[in-house]
Amino acid sequence: METKRTPVRRTTINLLIDGAMFLAFLVATAPHLSGLAIHEWLSLALGAALITHLLLHWNWIVQVARRFFGKASWTARLNYLLNSLLFIAFATIIVTGIMISEVALPFIGISIARDDFWLGLHRMASDATIVILGLHIALHWSWLVNTTRRLFARSTRKAGRSGATQPATSQESTL
Amino acid sequence: MKLITRILLILAAGLLVAATLFGLSQSPTMSQLIEAKAHEDHGERGALPEQTVEGSHEEGEGNFASRPGRGMRGRPEGESGEGGGHGNWEPSLAGFTNVGVTLLKIGAIIAIFALVTRLWKMRQRKQPAAGGSA
Ligand code: HEM
């Protein structure tokens, strides 16, 4: 009866990667919780995950870039701008983080003289990222809700025979 | 493209696990945490200003154990004046507050965005679009 419209596995992978990145980001914003070593290494790994994330959405990036000044919806344009900002902010955090690194860089034998300018930028970019990330999530809210719902609906269907599952439709937009 | 994505995915996942394990192995042991706490108490007696000098801490330099002598205390606006503790980068459950605050901020932004979009849509419905985009 159910036909799968989207490649479910890929969507699930996307959701899991995004979720993991979000959690890692939350931890990264709290170096007091993790300590500096975990803060630095985890954030560097987050940088690698970010590149993967970009590659997974590469088709979208290329397509919207082509249509940006042509016929694209305002949502797609806003989305594109926001994602570009998010990328810039993230890149800034990682670069400035490396400049003030006290664990990762010394570990590979590099030590840079401490400059508070980088620390200021690190904090600023981190604060900006929180705002941009909030908007990013808000824009993708329906995707997030629908995909999560579909994922849970599938697993409950698999787990038991309780047939009362409602597959979420992609038209259901929450925002 | 597909293959490279897969390879990167595996690499990223591997790096994440390795980084976390390494980070954990680098993070201070329980005894160091207790020691850090002792430093906090010490801070109330005004010992912190001395620790602003990089590497001056008696435990030596270069490893995580020497951290109490570095970090935020080196900054003029550091919170060291309040008796220490905050400028400390030792892992602490108190840091959960930061996670909570970040979540709250993101939640607030999502809520505001939802509200604005809803209001916008209501406005659009009231006055049918006079051309333009969908
Ligand atoms: C998503 C990525 C990251 C986020 C959100 C982030 C966020 C933060 C925040 C909020 C602070 C506390 C600032 C303060 O209160 O003084 C901090 C401190 C710090 N971060 Fe990051 N950071 C990230 C990545 C990195 C990376 C990749 C490195 C290095 C490889 C790094 C190195 C540091 C260091 C050394 C400090 C302590 C600075 C000090 O001594 O005061 N960060 N970061």
mmCIF file of C-alpha atoms and ligand atoms in Angstrom:
data_model
loop_
_atom_site.group_PDB
_atom_site.id
_atom_site.type_symbol
_atom_site.label_atom_id
_atom_site.label_comp_id
_atom_site.label_asym_id
_atom_site.label_seq_id
_atom_site.Cartn_x
_atom_site.Cartn_y
_atom_site.Cartn_z
ATOM 1 C CA MET A 1 0.000 0.000 0.000
ATOM 2 C CA GLU A 2 2.740 2.434 0.917
ATOM 3 C CA THR A 3 4.905 3.727 -1.814
ATOM 4 C CA LYS A 4 8.162 5.316 -0.860
ATOM 5 C CA ARG A 5 8.453 8.617 -2.627
ATOM 6 C CA THR A 6 11.874 9.573 -1.410
ATOM 7 C CA PRO A 7 14.954 7.438 -1.041
ATOM 8 C CA VAL A 8 14.230 6.813 2.614
ATOM 9 C CA ARG A 9 17.688 5.585 3.511
ATOM 10 C CA ARG A 10 19.339 8.690 2.230
ATOM 11 C CA THR A 11 16.852 10.922 4.007
ATOM 12 C CA THR A 12 17.395 9.012 7.210
ATOM 13 C CA ILE A 13 21.151 9.371 6.834
ATOM 14 C CA ASN A 14 20.723 13.091 6.245
ATOM 15 C CA LEU A 15 18.572 13.396 9.336
ATOM 16 C CA LEU A 16 21.037 11.469 11.462
ATOM 17 C CA ILE A 17 24.027 13.482 10.238
ATOM 18 C CA ASP A 18 22.184 16.733 10.794
ATOM 19 C CA GLY A 19 21.119 15.622 14.267
ATOM 20 C CA ALA A 20 24.641 14.580 15.190
ATOM 21 C CA MET A 21 26.021 17.865 13.888
ATOM 22 C CA PHE A 22 23.483 19.802 15.886
ATOM 23 C CA LEU A 23 24.353 17.936 19.067
ATOM 24 C CA ALA A 24 28.062 18.412 18.424
ATOM 25 C CA PHE A 25 27.462 22.101 17.881
ATOM 26 C CA LEU A 26 25.574 22.346 21.164
ATOM 27 C CA VAL A 27 28.483 20.732 22.973
ATOM 28 C CA ALA A 28 30.920 22.995 21.115
ATOM 29 C CA THR A 29 29.135 26.064 22.399
ATOM 30 C CA ALA A 30 29.814 24.886 25.932
ATOM 31 C CA PRO A 31 33.557 24.386 26.400
ATOM 32 C CA HIS A 32 32.945 24.637 30.134
ATOM 33 C CA LEU A 33 30.945 21.437 29.911
ATOM 34 C CA SER A 34 33.314 19.417 27.787
ATOM 35 C CA GLY A 35 36.665 20.874 28.708
ATOM 36 C CA LEU A 36 38.956 22.388 26.128
ATOM 37 C CA ALA A 37 40.370 19.170 24.662
ATOM 38 C CA ILE A 38 36.991 17.756 23.685
ATOM 39 C CA HIS A 39 35.892 21.220 22.592
ATOM 40 C CA GLU A 40 38.698 21.513 20.103
ATOM 41 C CA TRP A 41 38.757 17.979 18.729
ATOM 42 C CA LEU A 42 35.015 17.646 18.507
ATOM 43 C CA SER A 43 34.717 20.988 16.729
ATOM 44 C CA LEU A 44 37.399 20.029 14.257
ATOM 45 C CA ALA A 45 35.471 16.833 13.539
ATOM 46 C CA LEU A 46 32.378 18.974 13.136
ATOM 47 C CA GLY A 47 34.237 20.862 10.428
ATOM 48 C CA ALA A 48 34.777 17.571 8.584
ATOM 49 C CA ALA A 49 31.113 16.662 9.033
ATOM 50 C CA LEU A 50 30.175 20.054 7.646
ATOM 51 C CA ILE A 51 32.045 19.319 4.449
ATOM 52 C CA THR A 52 30.214 15.992 4.159
ATOM 53 C CA HIS A 53 26.924 17.744 4.773
ATOM 54 C CA LEU A 54 27.696 20.178 1.966
ATOM 55 C CA LEU A 55 28.582 17.337 -0.378
ATOM 56 C CA LEU A 56 25.360 15.514 0.426
ATOM 57 C CA HIS A 57 23.401 18.602 -0.516
ATOM 58 C CA TRP A 58 25.671 19.484 -3.410
ATOM 59 C CA ASN A 59 22.978 19.096 -6.085
ATOM 60 C CA TRP A 60 20.789 21.586 -4.270
ATOM 61 C CA ILE A 61 23.676 24.012 -3.949
ATOM 62 C CA VAL A 62 24.460 23.877 -7.665
ATOM 63 C CA GLN A 63 20.828 24.063 -8.745
ATOM 64 C CA VAL A 64 19.878 27.020 -6.586
ATOM 65 C CA ALA A 65 23.102 28.835 -7.412
ATOM 66 C CA ARG A 66 22.108 28.607 -11.073
ATOM 67 C CA ARG A 67 18.597 29.828 -10.463
ATOM 68 C CA PHE A 68 19.429 32.401 -7.810
ATOM 69 C CA PHE A 69 18.998 35.440 -10.039
ATOM 70 C CA GLY A 70 16.423 33.769 -12.225
ATOM 71 C CA LYS A 71 13.216 32.055 -11.207
ATOM 72 C CA ALA A 72 13.655 30.942 -7.655
ATOM 73 C CA SER A 73 11.193 31.276 -4.825
ATOM 74 C CA TRP A 74 11.999 33.834 -2.142
ATOM 75 C CA THR A 75 12.238 30.991 0.354
ATOM 76 C CA ALA A 76 14.915 29.295 -1.719
ATOM 77 C CA ARG A 77 16.810 32.560 -2.060
ATOM 78 C CA LEU A 78 16.607 33.297 1.635
ATOM 79 C CA ASN A 79 17.650 29.759 2.288
ATOM 80 C CA TYR A 80 20.631 30.117 0.046
ATOM 81 C CA LEU A 81 21.747 33.368 1.609
ATOM 82 C CA LEU A 82 21.334 31.926 5.070
ATOM 83 C CA ASN A 83 23.283 28.821 4.209
ATOM 84 C CA SER A 84 26.087 30.902 2.755
ATOM 85 C CA LEU A 85 26.193 32.983 5.924
ATOM 86 C CA LEU A 86 26.155 29.833 8.015
ATOM 87 C CA PHE A 87 29.070 28.487 6.050
ATOM 88 C CA ILE A 88 31.049 31.715 6.450
ATOM 89 C CA ALA A 89 30.320 31.871 10.178
ATOM 90 C CA PHE A 90 31.268 28.229 10.669
ATOM 91 C CA ALA A 91 34.459 28.622 8.672
ATOM 92 C CA THR A 92 35.307 31.675 10.791
ATOM 93 C CA ILE A 93 34.773 29.724 14.013
ATOM 94 C CA ILE A 94 36.995 26.900 12.845
ATOM 95 C CA VAL A 95 39.778 29.166 11.557
ATOM 96 C CA THR A 96 39.759 31.425 14.620
ATOM 97 C CA GLY A 97 39.490 28.329 16.828
ATOM 98 C CA ILE A 98 42.656 27.005 15.225
ATOM 99 C CA MET A 99 44.346 30.349 15.812
ATOM 100 C CA ILE A 100 43.615 30.212 19.553
ATOM 101 C CA SER A 101 43.980 26.464 19.894
ATOM 102 C CA GLU A 102 45.657 25.319 23.075
ATOM 103 C CA VAL A 103 45.307 21.579 22.644
ATOM 104 C CA ALA A 104 44.950 20.479 19.023
ATOM 105 C CA LEU A 105 47.581 22.681 17.452
ATOM 106 C CA PRO A 106 50.226 22.185 20.149
ATOM 107 C CA PHE A 107 49.496 18.464 19.819
ATOM 108 C CA ILE A 108 50.761 18.515 16.246
ATOM 109 C CA GLY A 109 53.700 20.630 17.285
ATOM 110 C CA ILE A 110 52.469 24.058 16.248
ATOM 111 C CA SER A 111 52.029 26.873 18.683
ATOM 112 C CA ILE A 112 50.868 30.316 17.729
ATOM 113 C CA ALA A 113 51.256 33.379 19.919
ATOM 114 C CA ARG A 114 47.981 34.102 21.577
ATOM 115 C CA ASP A 115 46.091 37.043 20.140
ATOM 116 C CA ASP A 116 42.828 38.136 21.715
ATOM 117 C CA PHE A 117 41.617 39.403 18.374
ATOM 118 C CA TRP A 118 41.039 35.797 17.284
ATOM 119 C CA LEU A 119 39.284 34.982 20.524
ATOM 120 C CA GLY A 120 36.940 37.931 20.045
ATOM 121 C CA LEU A 121 36.175 36.814 16.523
ATOM 122 C CA HIS A 122 35.737 33.225 17.709
ATOM 123 C CA ARG A 123 33.087 34.292 20.196
ATOM 124 C CA MET A 124 31.385 36.626 17.788
ATOM 125 C CA ALA A 125 31.176 34.014 15.057
ATOM 126 C CA SER A 126 29.919 31.489 17.593
ATOM 127 C CA ASP A 127 27.138 33.846 18.708
ATOM 128 C CA ALA A 128 26.256 34.685 15.110
ATOM 129 C CA THR A 129 26.115 30.993 14.229
ATOM 130 C CA ILE A 130 23.541 30.367 16.941
ATOM 131 C CA VAL A 131 21.244 32.960 15.380
ATOM 132 C CA ILE A 132 21.797 31.778 11.810
ATOM 133 C CA LEU A 133 21.421 28.144 12.845
ATOM 134 C CA GLY A 134 18.119 28.967 14.519
ATOM 135 C CA LEU A 135 16.850 30.472 11.273
ATOM 136 C CA HIS A 136 18.267 27.573 9.285
ATOM 137 C CA ILE A 137 16.368 25.068 11.423
ATOM 138 C CA ALA A 138 13.236 27.212 11.274
ATOM 139 C CA LEU A 139 13.344 27.213 7.486
ATOM 140 C CA HIS A 140 13.730 23.444 7.395
ATOM 141 C CA TRP A 141 11.228 22.803 10.135
ATOM 142 C CA SER A 142 8.665 20.995 7.992
ATOM 143 C CA TRP A 143 11.309 18.741 6.515
ATOM 144 C CA LEU A 144 12.589 18.007 9.998
ATOM 145 C CA VAL A 145 9.148 17.213 11.404
ATOM 146 C CA ASN A 146 8.008 15.164 8.416
ATOM 147 C CA THR A 147 11.177 13.141 8.156
ATOM 148 C CA THR A 148 11.252 12.407 11.866
ATOM 149 C CA ARG A 149 7.587 11.449 11.823
ATOM 150 C CA ARG A 150 8.051 9.195 8.809
ATOM 151 C CA LEU A 151 11.049 7.580 10.426
ATOM 152 C CA PHE A 152 9.132 6.806 13.597
ATOM 153 C CA ALA A 153 6.052 5.695 11.687
ATOM 154 C CA ARG A 154 8.172 3.236 9.745
ATOM 155 C CA SER A 155 9.863 1.833 12.791
ATOM 156 C CA THR A 156 6.597 1.367 14.668
ATOM 157 C CA ARG A 157 5.097 -0.293 11.610
ATOM 158 C CA LYS A 158 8.058 -2.589 11.468
ATOM 159 C CA ALA A 159 8.035 -3.292 15.174
ATOM 160 C CA GLY A 160 4.440 -4.229 15.687
ATOM 161 C CA ARG A 161 1.212 -4.943 13.986
ATOM 162 C CA SER A 162 -0.619 -1.958 15.442
ATOM 163 C CA GLY A 163 -1.777 -0.688 12.097
ATOM 164 C CA ALA A 164 -2.742 2.823 13.182
ATOM 165 C CA THR A 165 0.167 4.630 11.627
ATOM 166 C CA GLN A 166 -0.160 7.740 9.611
ATOM 167 C CA PRO A 167 2.503 8.412 7.068
ATOM 168 C CA ALA A 168 3.334 12.087 7.049
ATOM 169 C CA THR A 169 2.741 13.841 3.806
ATOM 170 C CA SER A 170 5.313 16.209 2.482
ATOM 171 C CA GLN A 171 2.703 18.913 1.972
ATOM 172 C CA GLU A 172 2.143 19.254 5.686
ATOM 173 C CA SER A 173 4.098 22.336 6.412
ATOM 174 C CA THR A 174 4.261 23.448 9.975
ATOM 175 C CA LEU A 175 5.765 26.855 9.518
ATOM 176 C CA MET B 1 30.058 11.754 -6.567
ATOM 177 C CA LYS B 2 28.186 9.050 -4.777
ATOM 178 C CA LEU B 3 31.334 7.178 -3.936
ATOM 179 C CA ILE B 4 33.209 10.235 -2.769
ATOM 180 C CA THR B 5 30.290 11.205 -0.548
ATOM 181 C CA ARG B 6 30.313 7.763 0.950
ATOM 182 C CA ILE B 7 34.054 7.868 1.516
ATOM 183 C CA LEU B 8 33.835 11.298 3.127
ATOM 184 C CA LEU B 9 30.980 10.155 5.279
ATOM 185 C CA ILE B 10 32.990 7.246 6.572
ATOM 186 C CA LEU B 11 36.016 9.478 7.083
ATOM 187 C CA ALA B 12 33.998 12.067 8.961
ATOM 188 C CA ALA B 13 32.393 9.419 11.143
ATOM 189 C CA GLY B 14 35.785 7.875 11.851
ATOM 190 C CA LEU B 15 37.247 11.250 12.673
ATOM 191 C CA LEU B 16 34.356 12.028 14.966
ATOM 192 C CA VAL B 17 34.805 8.813 16.917
ATOM 193 C CA ALA B 18 38.593 9.176 17.006
ATOM 194 C CA ALA B 19 38.345 12.808 18.057
ATOM 195 C CA THR B 20 35.918 12.031 20.838
ATOM 196 C CA LEU B 21 38.052 9.169 22.114
ATOM 197 C CA PHE B 22 41.163 11.279 21.932
ATOM 198 C CA GLY B 23 39.433 14.199 23.600
ATOM 199 C CA LEU B 24 38.276 11.917 26.366
ATOM 200 C CA SER B 25 41.757 10.544 26.845
ATOM 201 C CA GLN B 26 43.089 14.093 27.032
ATOM 202 C CA SER B 27 40.510 15.390 29.415
ATOM 203 C CA PRO B 28 41.560 15.597 33.026
ATOM 204 C CA THR B 29 41.213 12.741 35.415
ATOM 205 C CA MET B 30 39.093 12.873 38.525
ATOM 206 C CA SER B 31 42.068 13.798 40.680
ATOM 207 C CA GLN B 32 42.838 16.711 38.381
ATOM 208 C CA LEU B 33 39.261 17.847 38.678
ATOM 209 C CA ILE B 34 39.545 17.783 42.429
ATOM 210 C CA GLU B 35 42.758 19.724 42.154
ATOM 211 C CA ALA B 36 41.047 22.239 39.925
ATOM 212 C CA LYS B 37 38.399 22.652 42.577
ATOM 213 C CA ALA B 38 41.140 23.353 45.067
ATOM 214 C CA HIS B 39 42.386 26.069 42.739
ATOM 215 C CA GLU B 40 38.934 27.588 42.691
ATOM 216 C CA ASP B 41 38.924 27.809 46.446
ATOM 217 C CA HIS B 42 42.357 29.230 46.262
ATOM 218 C CA GLY B 43 41.071 31.875 43.928
ATOM 219 C CA GLU B 44 39.058 33.466 46.691
ATOM 220 C CA ARG B 45 42.247 34.275 48.445
ATOM 221 C CA GLY B 46 43.508 36.211 45.512
ATOM 222 C CA ALA B 47 45.867 33.675 44.014
ATOM 223 C CA LEU B 48 44.430 33.992 40.527
ATOM 224 C CA PRO B 49 46.179 37.156 39.363
ATOM 225 C CA GLU B 50 49.462 35.343 39.551
ATOM 226 C CA GLN B 51 48.146 32.647 37.305
ATOM 227 C CA THR B 52 47.556 35.057 34.468
ATOM 228 C CA VAL B 53 51.154 34.633 33.418
ATOM 229 C CA GLU B 54 51.248 31.903 30.834
ATOM 230 C CA GLY B 55 52.972 28.784 31.936
ATOM 231 C CA SER B 56 53.752 30.112 35.348
ATOM 232 C CA HIS B 57 51.726 27.495 37.091
ATOM 233 C CA GLU B 58 53.802 25.203 39.186
ATOM 234 C CA GLU B 59 52.620 22.062 37.442
ATOM 235 C CA GLY B 60 54.603 22.912 34.385
ATOM 236 C CA GLU B 61 53.529 23.517 30.846
ATOM 237 C CA GLY B 62 52.303 21.695 27.869
ATOM 238 C CA ASN B 63 49.704 19.399 29.251
ATOM 239 C CA PHE B 64 46.171 19.716 30.338
ATOM 240 C CA ALA B 65 47.133 19.562 33.974
ATOM 241 C CA SER B 66 48.770 22.931 33.657
ATOM 242 C CA ARG B 67 45.635 24.553 32.318
ATOM 243 C CA PRO B 68 44.624 26.373 35.481
ATOM 244 C CA GLY B 69 47.445 28.794 34.797
ATOM 245 C CA ARG B 70 46.183 29.719 31.342
ATOM 246 C CA GLY B 71 43.031 30.324 29.446
ATOM 247 C CA MET B 72 40.459 32.897 30.286
ATOM 248 C CA ARG B 73 42.332 34.253 33.229
ATOM 249 C CA GLY B 74 44.747 35.759 30.794
ATOM 250 C CA ARG B 75 42.041 38.020 29.473
ATOM 251 C CA PRO B 76 41.377 41.384 30.997
ATOM 252 C CA GLU B 77 37.642 40.805 30.980
ATOM 253 C CA GLY B 78 37.974 37.315 32.390
ATOM 254 C CA GLU B 79 35.764 36.288 35.213
ATOM 255 C CA SER B 80 38.655 35.509 37.485
ATOM 256 C CA GLY B 81 37.859 38.444 39.712
ATOM 257 C CA GLU B 82 34.816 36.687 41.008
ATOM 258 C CA GLY B 83 36.904 34.221 42.861
ATOM 259 C CA GLY B 84 37.911 31.911 40.090
ATOM 260 C CA GLY B 85 36.278 28.877 38.644
ATOM 261 C CA HIS B 86 34.588 30.374 35.620
ATOM 262 C CA GLY B 87 37.713 30.902 33.639
ATOM 263 C CA ASN B 88 38.563 27.320 34.186
ATOM 264 C CA TRP B 89 38.284 25.035 31.188
ATOM 265 C CA GLU B 90 38.068 21.850 33.221
ATOM 266 C CA PRO B 91 34.970 19.895 32.277
ATOM 267 C CA SER B 92 32.146 20.745 34.577
ATOM 268 C CA LEU B 93 28.499 19.829 34.683
ATOM 269 C CA ALA B 94 27.764 23.469 35.346
ATOM 270 C CA GLY B 95 28.569 23.926 31.664
ATOM 271 C CA PHE B 96 25.175 22.379 30.928
ATOM 272 C CA THR B 97 23.704 25.797 31.535
ATOM 273 C CA ASN B 98 25.446 26.973 28.362
ATOM 274 C CA VAL B 99 23.839 24.170 26.379
ATOM 275 C CA GLY B 100 20.469 25.088 27.843
ATOM 276 C CA VAL B 101 20.955 28.741 27.021
ATOM 277 C CA THR B 102 21.949 27.938 23.435
ATOM 278 C CA LEU B 103 18.907 25.686 23.050
ATOM 279 C CA LEU B 104 16.677 28.406 24.429
ATOM 280 C CA LYS B 105 18.103 30.943 22.007
ATOM 281 C CA ILE B 106 17.607 28.642 19.033
ATOM 282 C CA GLY B 107 14.107 27.745 20.228
ATOM 283 C CA ALA B 108 13.219 31.410 20.567
ATOM 284 C CA ILE B 109 14.437 32.144 17.054
ATOM 285 C CA ILE B 110 12.408 29.250 15.638
ATOM 286 C CA ALA B 111 9.324 30.421 17.516
ATOM 287 C CA ILE B 112 9.710 33.996 16.313
ATOM 288 C CA PHE B 113 10.255 32.810 12.763
ATOM 289 C CA ALA B 114 7.154 30.604 12.951
ATOM 290 C CA LEU B 115 5.111 33.491 14.269
ATOM 291 C CA VAL B 116 6.290 35.920 11.604
ATOM 292 C CA THR B 117 5.683 33.387 8.814
ATOM 293 C CA ARG B 118 2.220 32.624 10.096
ATOM 294 C CA LEU B 119 1.319 36.307 10.313
ATOM 295 C CA TRP B 120 2.727 36.849 6.852
ATOM 296 C CA LYS B 121 0.680 33.996 5.432
ATOM 297 C CA MET B 122 -2.462 35.307 7.098
ATOM 298 C CA ARG B 123 -1.842 38.710 5.561
ATOM 299 C CA GLN B 124 -1.297 37.152 2.151
ATOM 300 C CA ARG B 125 -4.548 35.235 2.421
ATOM 301 C CA LYS B 126 -6.465 38.401 3.291
ATOM 302 C CA GLN B 127 -5.220 40.295 0.262
ATOM 303 C CA PRO B 128 -4.862 37.947 -2.726
ATOM 304 C CA ALA B 129 -1.498 38.236 -4.433
ATOM 305 C CA ALA B 130 -1.264 40.763 -7.222
ATOM 306 C CA GLY B 131 1.133 38.758 -9.336
ATOM 307 C CA GLY B 132 4.747 37.907 -8.591
ATOM 308 C CA SER B 133 6.225 34.875 -7.012
ATOM 309 C CA ALA B 134 4.527 31.870 -5.509
HETATM 310 C C1 HEM C 1 31.443 24.735 16.110
HETATM 311 C C2 HEM C 1 32.597 25.104 16.479
HETATM 312 C C3 HEM C 1 32.944 25.935 17.703
HETATM 313 C C4 HEM C 1 32.136 26.663 18.540
HETATM 314 C C5 HEM C 1 30.633 26.830 18.490
HETATM 315 C C6 HEM C 1 32.992 27.266 19.541
HETATM 316 C C7 HEM C 1 32.566 28.060 20.579
HETATM 317 C C8 HEM C 1 33.361 28.505 21.614
HETATM 318 C C9 HEM C 1 32.900 29.253 22.750
HETATM 319 C C10 HEM C 1 31.447 29.677 22.975
HETATM 320 C C11 HEM C 1 33.960 29.500 23.538
HETATM 321 C C12 HEM C 1 33.937 30.217 24.873
HETATM 322 C C13 HEM C 1 34.388 31.645 24.712
HETATM 323 C C14 HEM C 1 34.421 32.309 26.053
HETATM 324 O O1 HEM C 1 33.430 32.251 26.774
HETATM 325 O O2 HEM C 1 35.436 32.871 26.366
HETATM 326 C C15 HEM C 1 35.120 28.901 22.928
HETATM 327 C C16 HEM C 1 36.391 28.923 23.455
HETATM 328 C C17 HEM C 1 37.475 28.330 22.858
HETATM 329 N N1 HEM C 1 37.508 27.665 21.663
HETATM 330 FE FE1 HEM C 1 35.938 27.299 20.472
HETATM 331 N N2 HEM C 1 34.296 26.898 19.289
HETATM 332 C C18 HEM C 1 34.306 26.081 18.184
HETATM 333 C C19 HEM C 1 35.399 25.511 17.571
HETATM 334 C C20 HEM C 1 36.693 25.572 18.045
HETATM 335 C C21 HEM C 1 37.842 24.958 17.419
HETATM 336 C C22 HEM C 1 37.793 24.148 16.124
HETATM 337 C C23 HEM C 1 38.909 25.252 18.191
HETATM 338 C C24 HEM C 1 40.340 24.866 18.009
HETATM 339 C C25 HEM C 1 40.816 23.923 17.266
HETATM 340 C C26 HEM C 1 38.448 26.042 19.315
HETATM 341 C C27 HEM C 1 39.241 26.515 20.333
HETATM 342 C C28 HEM C 1 38.790 27.236 21.427
HETATM 343 C C29 HEM C 1 39.632 27.665 22.520
HETATM 344 C C30 HEM C 1 41.124 27.406 22.658
HETATM 345 C C31 HEM C 1 38.810 28.366 23.415
HETATM 346 C C32 HEM C 1 39.225 28.980 24.759
HETATM 347 C C33 HEM C 1 39.625 30.385 24.580
HETATM 348 C C34 HEM C 1 40.056 30.971 25.902
HETATM 349 O O3 HEM C 1 41.105 30.606 26.375
HETATM 350 O O4 HEM C 1 39.322 31.767 26.424
HETATM 351 N N3 HEM C 1 37.103 26.230 19.192
HETATM 352 N N4 HEM C 1 34.720 28.325 21.744
#
